[in-house]
Amino acid sequence: MTDGRHTEDGARAGAALLAHPTHTERGDSMTMTPEQAGWFSGVFDRLVQNIDRVLLGKSHVIRLALVALLSEGHLLLEDYPGTGKTSLARAMAESVRGTTNRVQFTPDLLPGDITGVNIYDQRTGAFEFHRGPVFANIVLADEINRASPKTQSALLEVMEEQQVTVDGVRHQVGEPFMVIATQNPIEQAGTYRLPEAQLDRFLMKASIGYPDHEATLRILEGAERRAHEIVVPEIISAETVIEMADLARGVHVDPTINDYVSRLVDASRSADEIRLGVSVRGALALVRAAKTLAAASGRYYVTPDDVKALAEPVLAHRLVLDPEAEFEGVTASSVVGQLLIEVPPPSDRAAV
């Protein structure tokens, strides 16, 4: 494992790469260079290895979570209790020298319990804003679908604009900012279905799942240590996260890739099993995430395989199934899989 000082040296080197004069500008963005892609991939892999010390055997989910973070998006996890959701959020925050807060959603939770409230101070004779738990780099919204729709909607503004408005005054939550929300399977008692508008705010949806046999044995071997006692070392600073997100925006996307994403989205809207297809926000999310995945793979350009790898976690939760298709056992994931079969991708050569 690389020690913290060496990693910070690498982070400073990455910052130097960000300002390198050989960048070519495209409007307000700059194209990523091969050297920057290599540095990005190295830091990304170290982050995955670091978080894997806490969330054993779940490197795929860790990679998705980091892709969401570096794409400046949010992650929805649908899982049963005890699968490591809180540990994932805490390990991510510790790895990037960030802050983390956890909100347990319950039926009696109010919007002000999330965003914060103005409280009258008798000493000063004025109202003072008391920040809510959303003022952190990584916010874990646990069991989000146990709260009322009104409370769930309190997250919409902060997820989209990184700010909250209380009594007409806007308060910025800062950068980087990411919401990791968890929800119980909707068939469980006491749950509310998330509104489509809120689901669309999540960059991707994934599931941690239970560990396999080998990972379970490793967990049991360390049973004497409680999960919150495991501290992972810092890999990069929160400022470097912002710089990496800026770098990811500069990954090259060939017009054939944009055409491929557009055709996938169009096909989702005309599928017989679908009542509501993927929105424009969903198409943009897929391109953004594909850029980050390409950089994490050491490339400065997106390939069709990047789009395919992220299509299910980015698009499936945005689809609204036809009730008859849902009754027959059709799932959103299976529809996305069928779309990937039916919609031909461009050749890799055309995408470079």
mmCIF file of C-alpha atoms in Angstrom:
data_model
loop_
_atom_site.group_PDB
_atom_site.id
_atom_site.type_symbol
_atom_site.label_atom_id
_atom_site.label_comp_id
_atom_site.label_asym_id
_atom_site.label_seq_id
_atom_site.Cartn_x
_atom_site.Cartn_y
_atom_site.Cartn_z
ATOM 1 C CA MET A 1 0.000 0.000 0.000
ATOM 2 C CA THR A 2 1.341 3.451 -0.884
ATOM 3 C CA ASP A 3 1.917 5.624 2.177
ATOM 4 C CA GLY A 4 0.041 8.916 2.616
ATOM 5 C CA ARG A 5 3.023 11.201 1.918
ATOM 6 C CA HIS A 6 3.837 9.483 -1.380
ATOM 7 C CA THR A 7 0.185 9.613 -2.380
ATOM 8 C CA GLU A 8 -0.034 13.314 -1.635
ATOM 9 C CA ASP A 9 3.056 13.846 -3.791
ATOM 10 C CA GLY A 10 1.155 12.082 -6.555
ATOM 11 C CA ALA A 11 -1.841 14.320 -5.923
ATOM 12 C CA ARG A 12 0.328 17.419 -6.285
ATOM 13 C CA ALA A 13 1.758 15.981 -9.477
ATOM 14 C CA GLY A 14 -1.788 15.521 -10.736
ATOM 15 C CA ALA A 15 -2.582 19.125 -9.915
ATOM 16 C CA ALA A 16 0.450 20.148 -11.953
ATOM 17 C CA LEU A 17 -0.791 18.017 -14.826
ATOM 18 C CA LEU A 18 -4.143 19.779 -14.598
ATOM 19 C CA ALA A 19 -2.484 23.111 -15.328
ATOM 20 C CA HIS A 20 -0.062 21.755 -17.924
ATOM 21 C CA PRO A 21 0.221 24.156 -20.907
ATOM 22 C CA THR A 22 -0.020 21.340 -23.459
ATOM 23 C CA HIS A 23 -3.780 21.154 -22.798
ATOM 24 C CA THR A 24 -5.966 22.037 -25.734
ATOM 25 C CA GLU A 25 -9.056 24.072 -24.973
ATOM 26 C CA ARG A 26 -12.547 23.331 -26.261
ATOM 27 C CA GLY A 27 -14.721 26.237 -25.230
ATOM 28 C CA ASP A 28 -14.703 26.168 -21.427
ATOM 29 C CA SER A 29 -13.305 22.618 -21.143
ATOM 30 C CA MET A 30 -9.887 21.120 -21.759
ATOM 31 C CA THR A 31 -9.001 17.788 -23.282
ATOM 32 C CA MET A 32 -7.419 15.205 -21.009
ATOM 33 C CA THR A 33 -3.912 14.100 -21.965
ATOM 34 C CA PRO A 34 -2.604 10.491 -21.829
ATOM 35 C CA GLU A 35 -0.338 11.464 -18.910
ATOM 36 C CA GLN A 36 -3.282 12.790 -16.935
ATOM 37 C CA ALA A 37 -5.310 9.671 -17.720
ATOM 38 C CA GLY A 38 -2.504 7.508 -16.338
ATOM 39 C CA TRP A 39 -2.278 9.570 -13.135
ATOM 40 C CA PHE A 40 -6.087 9.530 -12.743
ATOM 41 C CA SER A 41 -6.203 5.745 -13.109
ATOM 42 C CA GLY A 42 -3.436 5.235 -10.540
ATOM 43 C CA VAL A 43 -5.155 7.384 -7.902
ATOM 44 C CA PHE A 44 -8.523 5.755 -8.645
ATOM 45 C CA ASP A 45 -7.087 2.259 -8.125
ATOM 46 C CA ARG A 46 -5.506 3.290 -4.820
ATOM 47 C CA LEU A 47 -8.854 4.623 -3.636
ATOM 48 C CA VAL A 48 -10.544 1.336 -4.552
ATOM 49 C CA GLN A 49 -7.905 -0.685 -2.672
ATOM 50 C CA ASN A 50 -8.185 1.593 0.339
ATOM 51 C CA ILE A 51 -11.971 1.322 0.647
ATOM 52 C CA ASP A 52 -11.788 -2.430 0.003
ATOM 53 C CA ARG A 53 -10.120 -2.747 3.402
ATOM 54 C CA VAL A 54 -13.512 -1.931 4.940
ATOM 55 C CA LEU A 55 -15.965 -3.226 2.331
ATOM 56 C CA LEU A 56 -14.355 -6.571 1.564
ATOM 57 C CA GLY A 57 -14.945 -8.257 -1.774
ATOM 58 C CA LYS A 58 -17.061 -5.467 -3.234
ATOM 59 C CA SER A 59 -14.616 -3.738 -5.572
ATOM 60 C CA HIS A 60 -17.240 -3.427 -8.327
ATOM 61 C CA VAL A 61 -19.614 -1.443 -6.100
ATOM 62 C CA ILE A 62 -16.697 0.629 -4.777
ATOM 63 C CA ARG A 63 -15.702 1.523 -8.335
ATOM 64 C CA LEU A 64 -19.272 2.553 -9.155
ATOM 65 C CA ALA A 65 -19.423 4.716 -6.035
ATOM 66 C CA LEU A 66 -16.152 6.436 -6.910
ATOM 67 C CA VAL A 67 -17.292 6.958 -10.502
ATOM 68 C CA ALA A 68 -20.397 8.669 -9.110
ATOM 69 C CA LEU A 69 -18.308 10.840 -6.780
ATOM 70 C CA LEU A 70 -15.853 11.909 -9.491
ATOM 71 C CA SER A 71 -18.730 12.513 -11.921
ATOM 72 C CA GLU A 72 -20.246 14.879 -9.335
ATOM 73 C CA GLY A 73 -23.288 12.653 -9.023
ATOM 74 C CA HIS A 74 -25.199 10.751 -6.366
ATOM 75 C CA LEU A 75 -25.631 7.041 -5.677
ATOM 76 C CA LEU A 76 -28.753 5.095 -4.705
ATOM 77 C CA LEU A 77 -28.224 1.732 -3.019
ATOM 78 C CA GLU A 78 -31.142 -0.678 -2.734
ATOM 79 C CA ASP A 79 -30.221 -3.241 -0.133
ATOM 80 C CA TYR A 80 -31.180 -4.989 3.055
ATOM 81 C CA PRO A 81 -29.750 -3.860 6.419
ATOM 82 C CA GLY A 82 -26.249 -4.954 7.401
ATOM 83 C CA THR A 83 -24.569 -5.009 3.989
ATOM 84 C CA GLY A 84 -22.021 -2.240 4.646
ATOM 85 C CA LYS A 85 -23.697 0.893 3.282
ATOM 86 C CA THR A 86 -22.612 3.099 6.189
ATOM 87 C CA SER A 87 -19.095 1.661 6.069
ATOM 88 C CA LEU A 88 -18.845 2.526 2.362
ATOM 89 C CA ALA A 89 -19.811 6.176 2.917
ATOM 90 C CA ARG A 90 -17.478 6.572 5.885
ATOM 91 C CA ALA A 91 -14.516 4.917 4.143
ATOM 92 C CA MET A 92 -15.000 7.111 1.068
ATOM 93 C CA ALA A 93 -15.021 10.267 3.207
ATOM 94 C CA GLU A 94 -11.908 9.183 5.125
ATOM 95 C CA SER A 95 -10.087 8.320 1.888
ATOM 96 C CA VAL A 96 -10.578 11.836 0.512
ATOM 97 C CA ARG A 97 -10.131 13.789 3.777
ATOM 98 C CA GLY A 98 -13.778 14.748 3.709
ATOM 99 C CA THR A 99 -16.639 15.038 6.148
ATOM 100 C CA THR A 100 -19.557 12.644 6.373
ATOM 101 C CA ASN A 101 -22.983 12.727 8.021
ATOM 102 C CA ARG A 102 -25.630 10.059 8.324
ATOM 103 C CA VAL A 103 -29.373 10.741 8.356
ATOM 104 C CA GLN A 104 -31.749 7.988 9.433
ATOM 105 C CA PHE A 105 -34.975 8.557 7.519
ATOM 106 C CA THR A 106 -38.143 7.825 9.493
ATOM 107 C CA PRO A 107 -41.835 8.590 8.900
ATOM 108 C CA ASP A 108 -41.722 11.549 11.319
ATOM 109 C CA LEU A 109 -38.608 13.164 9.792
ATOM 110 C CA LEU A 110 -39.190 16.760 8.675
ATOM 111 C CA PRO A 111 -37.490 18.665 5.801
ATOM 112 C CA GLY A 112 -35.826 21.016 8.299
ATOM 113 C CA ASP A 113 -34.225 18.024 9.998
ATOM 114 C CA ILE A 114 -32.239 17.538 6.789
ATOM 115 C CA THR A 115 -31.531 21.017 5.461
ATOM 116 C CA GLY A 116 -31.286 22.946 8.741
ATOM 117 C CA VAL A 117 -33.443 25.607 10.421
ATOM 118 C CA ASN A 118 -33.344 29.229 11.556
ATOM 119 C CA ILE A 119 -33.409 29.529 15.344
ATOM 120 C CA TYR A 120 -34.031 32.782 17.196
ATOM 121 C CA ASP A 121 -31.113 33.840 19.381
ATOM 122 C CA GLN A 122 -32.376 35.887 22.341
ATOM 123 C CA ARG A 123 -28.934 37.299 23.052
ATOM 124 C CA THR A 124 -28.534 38.874 19.603
ATOM 125 C CA GLY A 125 -32.211 39.380 18.809
ATOM 126 C CA ALA A 126 -31.760 37.756 15.389
ATOM 127 C CA PHE A 127 -32.357 34.423 13.725
ATOM 128 C CA GLU A 128 -29.314 32.203 13.302
ATOM 129 C CA PHE A 129 -29.116 29.416 10.724
ATOM 130 C CA HIS A 130 -28.242 26.009 12.168
ATOM 131 C CA ARG A 131 -26.927 23.728 9.474
ATOM 132 C CA GLY A 132 -28.522 20.375 8.869
ATOM 133 C CA PRO A 133 -26.697 17.109 8.153
ATOM 134 C CA VAL A 134 -26.567 17.781 4.386
ATOM 135 C CA PHE A 135 -23.646 20.118 5.042
ATOM 136 C CA ALA A 136 -20.952 17.475 4.546
ATOM 137 C CA ASN A 137 -18.887 16.125 1.658
ATOM 138 C CA ILE A 138 -20.599 12.730 1.718
ATOM 139 C CA VAL A 139 -24.114 12.384 3.142
ATOM 140 C CA LEU A 140 -25.592 8.960 3.839
ATOM 141 C CA ALA A 141 -29.392 9.115 3.619
ATOM 142 C CA ASP A 142 -30.259 5.792 5.202
ATOM 143 C CA GLU A 143 -33.568 4.108 4.330
ATOM 144 C CA ILE A 144 -34.678 7.140 2.361
ATOM 145 C CA ASN A 145 -37.952 5.553 1.302
ATOM 146 C CA ARG A 146 -39.177 5.262 4.904
ATOM 147 C CA ALA A 147 -39.756 9.034 5.075
ATOM 148 C CA SER A 148 -42.718 10.854 3.576
ATOM 149 C CA PRO A 149 -42.511 12.147 -0.005
ATOM 150 C CA LYS A 150 -42.412 15.734 1.322
ATOM 151 C CA THR A 151 -39.271 15.000 3.300
ATOM 152 C CA GLN A 152 -37.713 13.063 0.426
ATOM 153 C CA SER A 153 -38.224 16.070 -1.828
ATOM 154 C CA ALA A 154 -36.154 18.209 0.556
ATOM 155 C CA LEU A 155 -33.098 16.567 -0.977
ATOM 156 C CA LEU A 156 -33.980 17.554 -4.544
ATOM 157 C CA GLU A 157 -32.560 21.078 -4.501
ATOM 158 C CA VAL A 158 -29.364 20.200 -2.676
ATOM 159 C CA MET A 159 -28.720 17.184 -4.927
ATOM 160 C CA GLU A 160 -29.158 19.246 -8.080
ATOM 161 C CA GLU A 161 -27.708 22.628 -7.089
ATOM 162 C CA GLN A 162 -25.532 21.882 -4.014
ATOM 163 C CA GLN A 163 -27.466 24.427 -1.975
ATOM 164 C CA VAL A 164 -30.452 24.647 0.357
ATOM 165 C CA THR A 165 -32.936 27.494 0.655
ATOM 166 C CA VAL A 166 -34.303 28.214 4.127
ATOM 167 C CA ASP A 167 -36.674 31.159 4.630
ATOM 168 C CA GLY A 168 -35.656 32.541 1.246
ATOM 169 C CA VAL A 169 -31.917 32.495 1.967
ATOM 170 C CA ARG A 170 -29.615 30.193 -0.002
ATOM 171 C CA HIS A 171 -26.833 28.289 1.717
ATOM 172 C CA GLN A 172 -24.120 26.490 -0.263
ATOM 173 C CA VAL A 173 -23.132 23.027 1.001
ATOM 174 C CA GLY A 174 -19.644 23.163 -0.526
ATOM 175 C CA GLU A 175 -17.589 20.807 -2.699
ATOM 176 C CA PRO A 176 -17.165 17.949 -3.198
ATOM 177 C CA PHE A 177 -20.707 16.894 -2.366
ATOM 178 C CA MET A 178 -22.319 13.500 -2.777
ATOM 179 C CA VAL A 179 -25.456 11.822 -1.449
ATOM 180 C CA ILE A 180 -25.364 8.066 -0.929
ATOM 181 C CA ALA A 181 -28.972 7.094 -0.312
ATOM 182 C CA THR A 182 -30.175 3.655 0.656
ATOM 183 C CA GLN A 183 -33.621 2.255 0.261
ATOM 184 C CA ASN A 184 -35.270 -0.946 1.349
ATOM 185 C CA PRO A 185 -36.935 -3.098 -1.292
ATOM 186 C CA ILE A 186 -40.272 -1.438 -1.979
ATOM 187 C CA GLU A 187 -42.255 -4.542 -1.067
ATOM 188 C CA GLN A 188 -41.255 -4.135 2.593
ATOM 189 C CA ALA A 189 -43.818 -2.651 4.984
ATOM 190 C CA GLY A 190 -43.568 1.038 5.832
ATOM 191 C CA THR A 191 -41.858 2.153 2.623
ATOM 192 C CA TYR A 192 -42.809 4.859 0.121
ATOM 193 C CA ARG A 193 -41.961 4.637 -3.550
ATOM 194 C CA LEU A 194 -39.480 7.363 -4.511
ATOM 195 C CA PRO A 195 -40.913 9.891 -7.009
ATOM 196 C CA GLU A 196 -39.587 9.611 -10.563
ATOM 197 C CA ALA A 197 -38.221 13.176 -10.334
ATOM 198 C CA GLN A 198 -36.104 12.216 -7.328
ATOM 199 C CA LEU A 199 -34.891 8.945 -8.834
ATOM 200 C CA ASP A 200 -33.739 10.918 -11.864
ATOM 201 C CA ARG A 201 -31.448 12.976 -9.602
ATOM 202 C CA PHE A 202 -29.361 9.927 -8.766
ATOM 203 C CA LEU A 203 -26.538 9.351 -11.217
ATOM 204 C CA MET A 204 -26.744 5.605 -10.693
ATOM 205 C CA LYS A 205 -28.347 2.874 -8.645
ATOM 206 C CA ALA A 206 -26.533 -0.208 -7.402
ATOM 207 C CA SER A 207 -26.676 -2.947 -4.800
ATOM 208 C CA ILE A 208 -23.902 -4.031 -2.442
ATOM 209 C CA GLY A 209 -25.338 -7.453 -1.662
ATOM 210 C CA TYR A 210 -24.049 -9.962 0.832
ATOM 211 C CA PRO A 211 -20.333 -10.919 0.751
ATOM 212 C CA ASP A 212 -19.241 -14.212 -0.770
ATOM 213 C CA HIS A 213 -17.841 -17.080 1.317
ATOM 214 C CA GLU A 214 -14.218 -15.944 1.154
ATOM 215 C CA ALA A 215 -15.034 -12.340 2.084
ATOM 216 C CA THR A 216 -17.285 -13.530 4.907
ATOM 217 C CA LEU A 217 -14.417 -15.551 6.381
ATOM 218 C CA ARG A 218 -12.148 -12.489 6.272
ATOM 219 C CA ILE A 219 -14.835 -10.453 8.023
ATOM 220 C CA LEU A 220 -15.285 -13.091 10.732
ATOM 221 C CA GLU A 221 -11.528 -13.272 11.315
ATOM 222 C CA GLY A 222 -11.644 -9.610 12.308
ATOM 223 C CA ALA A 223 -14.820 -9.916 14.386
ATOM 224 C CA GLU A 224 -13.106 -8.483 17.469
ATOM 225 C CA ARG A 225 -13.006 -5.074 15.772
ATOM 226 C CA ARG A 226 -16.222 -3.137 15.308
ATOM 227 C CA ALA A 227 -16.792 -1.576 11.879
ATOM 228 C CA HIS A 228 -16.521 2.025 13.124
ATOM 229 C CA GLU A 229 -13.147 1.219 14.735
ATOM 230 C CA ILE A 230 -11.535 0.505 11.357
ATOM 231 C CA VAL A 231 -9.914 3.719 10.135
ATOM 232 C CA VAL A 232 -8.706 3.829 6.543
ATOM 233 C CA PRO A 233 -5.795 6.135 5.678
ATOM 234 C CA GLU A 234 -6.265 9.285 3.682
ATOM 235 C CA ILE A 235 -5.319 8.905 0.018
ATOM 236 C CA ILE A 236 -6.104 12.325 -1.455
ATOM 237 C CA SER A 237 -7.534 15.629 -0.297
ATOM 238 C CA ALA A 238 -11.025 16.910 -1.002
ATOM 239 C CA GLU A 239 -9.448 19.540 -3.269
ATOM 240 C CA THR A 240 -7.875 16.786 -5.366
ATOM 241 C CA VAL A 241 -11.319 15.203 -5.772
ATOM 242 C CA ILE A 242 -12.514 18.463 -7.329
ATOM 243 C CA GLU A 243 -9.461 18.528 -9.616
ATOM 244 C CA MET A 244 -10.062 14.922 -10.698
ATOM 245 C CA ALA A 245 -13.690 15.738 -11.482
ATOM 246 C CA ASP A 246 -12.470 18.638 -13.628
ATOM 247 C CA LEU A 247 -10.068 16.290 -15.412
ATOM 248 C CA ALA A 248 -12.831 13.750 -16.073
ATOM 249 C CA ARG A 249 -14.872 16.420 -17.864
ATOM 250 C CA GLY A 250 -12.051 16.713 -20.392
ATOM 251 C CA VAL A 251 -12.199 13.079 -21.520
ATOM 252 C CA HIS A 252 -12.836 12.971 -25.267
ATOM 253 C CA VAL A 253 -16.260 11.765 -26.422
ATOM 254 C CA ASP A 254 -16.493 11.020 -30.144
ATOM 255 C CA PRO A 255 -19.732 12.023 -31.910
ATOM 256 C CA THR A 256 -20.382 8.329 -32.604
ATOM 257 C CA ILE A 257 -20.523 7.720 -28.834
ATOM 258 C CA ASN A 258 -23.045 10.509 -28.364
ATOM 259 C CA ASP A 259 -25.060 9.049 -31.231
ATOM 260 C CA TYR A 260 -24.952 5.615 -29.540
ATOM 261 C CA VAL A 261 -26.219 7.040 -26.230
ATOM 262 C CA SER A 262 -28.951 8.956 -28.043
ATOM 263 C CA ARG A 263 -30.118 5.820 -29.842
ATOM 264 C CA LEU A 264 -30.188 3.859 -26.556
ATOM 265 C CA VAL A 265 -32.276 6.567 -24.930
ATOM 266 C CA ASP A 266 -34.657 6.789 -27.896
ATOM 267 C CA ALA A 267 -35.091 3.018 -27.880
ATOM 268 C CA SER A 268 -35.994 3.081 -24.179
ATOM 269 C CA ARG A 269 -38.841 5.493 -24.885
ATOM 270 C CA SER A 270 -40.385 3.300 -27.574
ATOM 271 C CA ALA A 271 -39.963 -0.095 -25.874
ATOM 272 C CA ASP A 272 -43.252 -1.937 -25.394
ATOM 273 C CA GLU A 273 -42.496 -2.752 -21.753
ATOM 274 C CA ILE A 274 -41.794 0.869 -20.818
ATOM 275 C CA ARG A 275 -44.308 3.554 -19.832
ATOM 276 C CA LEU A 276 -41.670 6.253 -19.250
ATOM 277 C CA GLY A 277 -38.252 6.127 -20.889
ATOM 278 C CA VAL A 278 -34.905 7.716 -20.061
ATOM 279 C CA SER A 279 -34.839 11.507 -19.750
ATOM 280 C CA VAL A 280 -32.301 13.869 -21.242
ATOM 281 C CA ARG A 281 -30.786 14.125 -17.757
ATOM 282 C CA GLY A 282 -30.278 10.366 -17.869
ATOM 283 C CA ALA A 283 -28.484 10.562 -21.217
ATOM 284 C CA LEU A 284 -26.186 13.295 -19.892
ATOM 285 C CA ALA A 285 -25.531 11.214 -16.769
ATOM 286 C CA LEU A 286 -24.475 8.230 -18.862
ATOM 287 C CA VAL A 287 -21.982 10.313 -20.853
ATOM 288 C CA ARG A 288 -20.572 11.933 -17.698
ATOM 289 C CA ALA A 289 -20.143 8.596 -15.959
ATOM 290 C CA ALA A 290 -18.587 7.032 -19.066
ATOM 291 C CA LYS A 291 -16.010 9.824 -19.146
ATOM 292 C CA THR A 292 -15.014 9.108 -15.547
ATOM 293 C CA LEU A 293 -14.880 5.352 -16.123
ATOM 294 C CA ALA A 294 -12.639 5.885 -19.147
ATOM 295 C CA ALA A 295 -10.244 8.029 -17.079
ATOM 296 C CA ALA A 296 -10.318 5.431 -14.287
ATOM 297 C CA SER A 297 -9.267 2.864 -16.899
ATOM 298 C CA GLY A 298 -6.305 5.023 -17.958
ATOM 299 C CA ARG A 299 -7.860 6.311 -21.172
ATOM 300 C CA TYR A 300 -8.472 9.880 -22.326
ATOM 301 C CA TYR A 301 -11.356 8.853 -24.602
ATOM 302 C CA VAL A 302 -14.646 7.001 -24.145
ATOM 303 C CA THR A 303 -15.301 3.649 -25.832
ATOM 304 C CA PRO A 304 -18.625 1.846 -26.409
ATOM 305 C CA ASP A 305 -17.647 -0.619 -23.672
ATOM 306 C CA ASP A 306 -17.636 2.237 -21.145
ATOM 307 C CA VAL A 307 -21.226 3.027 -22.103
ATOM 308 C CA LYS A 308 -22.247 -0.635 -21.951
ATOM 309 C CA ALA A 309 -20.641 -1.146 -18.531
ATOM 310 C CA LEU A 310 -22.613 1.736 -17.033
ATOM 311 C CA ALA A 311 -25.889 1.479 -18.928
ATOM 312 C CA GLU A 312 -27.665 -0.680 -16.336
ATOM 313 C CA PRO A 313 -26.675 1.225 -13.152
ATOM 314 C CA VAL A 314 -27.222 4.634 -14.805
ATOM 315 C CA LEU A 315 -30.381 3.993 -16.834
ATOM 316 C CA ALA A 316 -32.422 1.205 -15.227
ATOM 317 C CA HIS A 317 -33.745 3.165 -12.234
ATOM 318 C CA ARG A 318 -34.960 5.930 -14.578
ATOM 319 C CA LEU A 319 -37.342 3.615 -16.424
ATOM 320 C CA VAL A 320 -40.996 3.268 -15.449
ATOM 321 C CA LEU A 321 -42.312 -0.134 -16.452
ATOM 322 C CA ASP A 322 -45.716 -0.767 -17.936
ATOM 323 C CA PRO A 323 -47.863 -2.356 -15.184
ATOM 324 C CA GLU A 324 -48.649 -5.417 -17.309
ATOM 325 C CA ALA A 325 -44.982 -5.996 -18.106
ATOM 326 C CA GLU A 326 -44.094 -5.588 -14.433
ATOM 327 C CA PHE A 327 -46.784 -8.099 -13.491
ATOM 328 C CA GLU A 328 -45.265 -10.562 -15.957
ATOM 329 C CA GLY A 329 -41.895 -10.314 -14.223
ATOM 330 C CA VAL A 330 -40.120 -7.875 -16.554
ATOM 331 C CA THR A 331 -37.470 -5.785 -14.771
ATOM 332 C CA ALA A 332 -35.883 -2.493 -15.738
ATOM 333 C CA SER A 333 -32.466 -4.167 -15.746
ATOM 334 C CA SER A 334 -33.620 -6.797 -18.216
ATOM 335 C CA VAL A 335 -35.033 -4.080 -20.487
ATOM 336 C CA VAL A 336 -31.682 -2.247 -20.488
ATOM 337 C CA GLY A 337 -29.927 -5.520 -21.272
ATOM 338 C CA GLN A 338 -32.233 -6.061 -24.221
ATOM 339 C CA LEU A 339 -31.622 -2.527 -25.466
ATOM 340 C CA LEU A 340 -27.875 -3.140 -25.441
ATOM 341 C CA ILE A 341 -28.470 -6.187 -27.651
ATOM 342 C CA GLU A 342 -30.827 -4.463 -30.081
ATOM 343 C CA VAL A 343 -29.026 -1.113 -30.466
ATOM 344 C CA PRO A 344 -25.749 -1.639 -32.359
ATOM 345 C CA PRO A 345 -22.726 0.204 -30.917
ATOM 346 C CA PRO A 346 -20.132 2.045 -33.007
ATOM 347 C CA SER A 347 -16.821 0.346 -33.585
ATOM 348 C CA ASP A 348 -14.037 1.048 -31.084
ATOM 349 C CA ARG A 349 -11.928 2.445 -33.914
ATOM 350 C CA ALA A 350 -14.566 5.071 -34.696
ATOM 351 C CA ALA A 351 -14.781 6.118 -31.043
ATOM 352 C CA VAL A 352 -11.055 6.830 -30.586
#
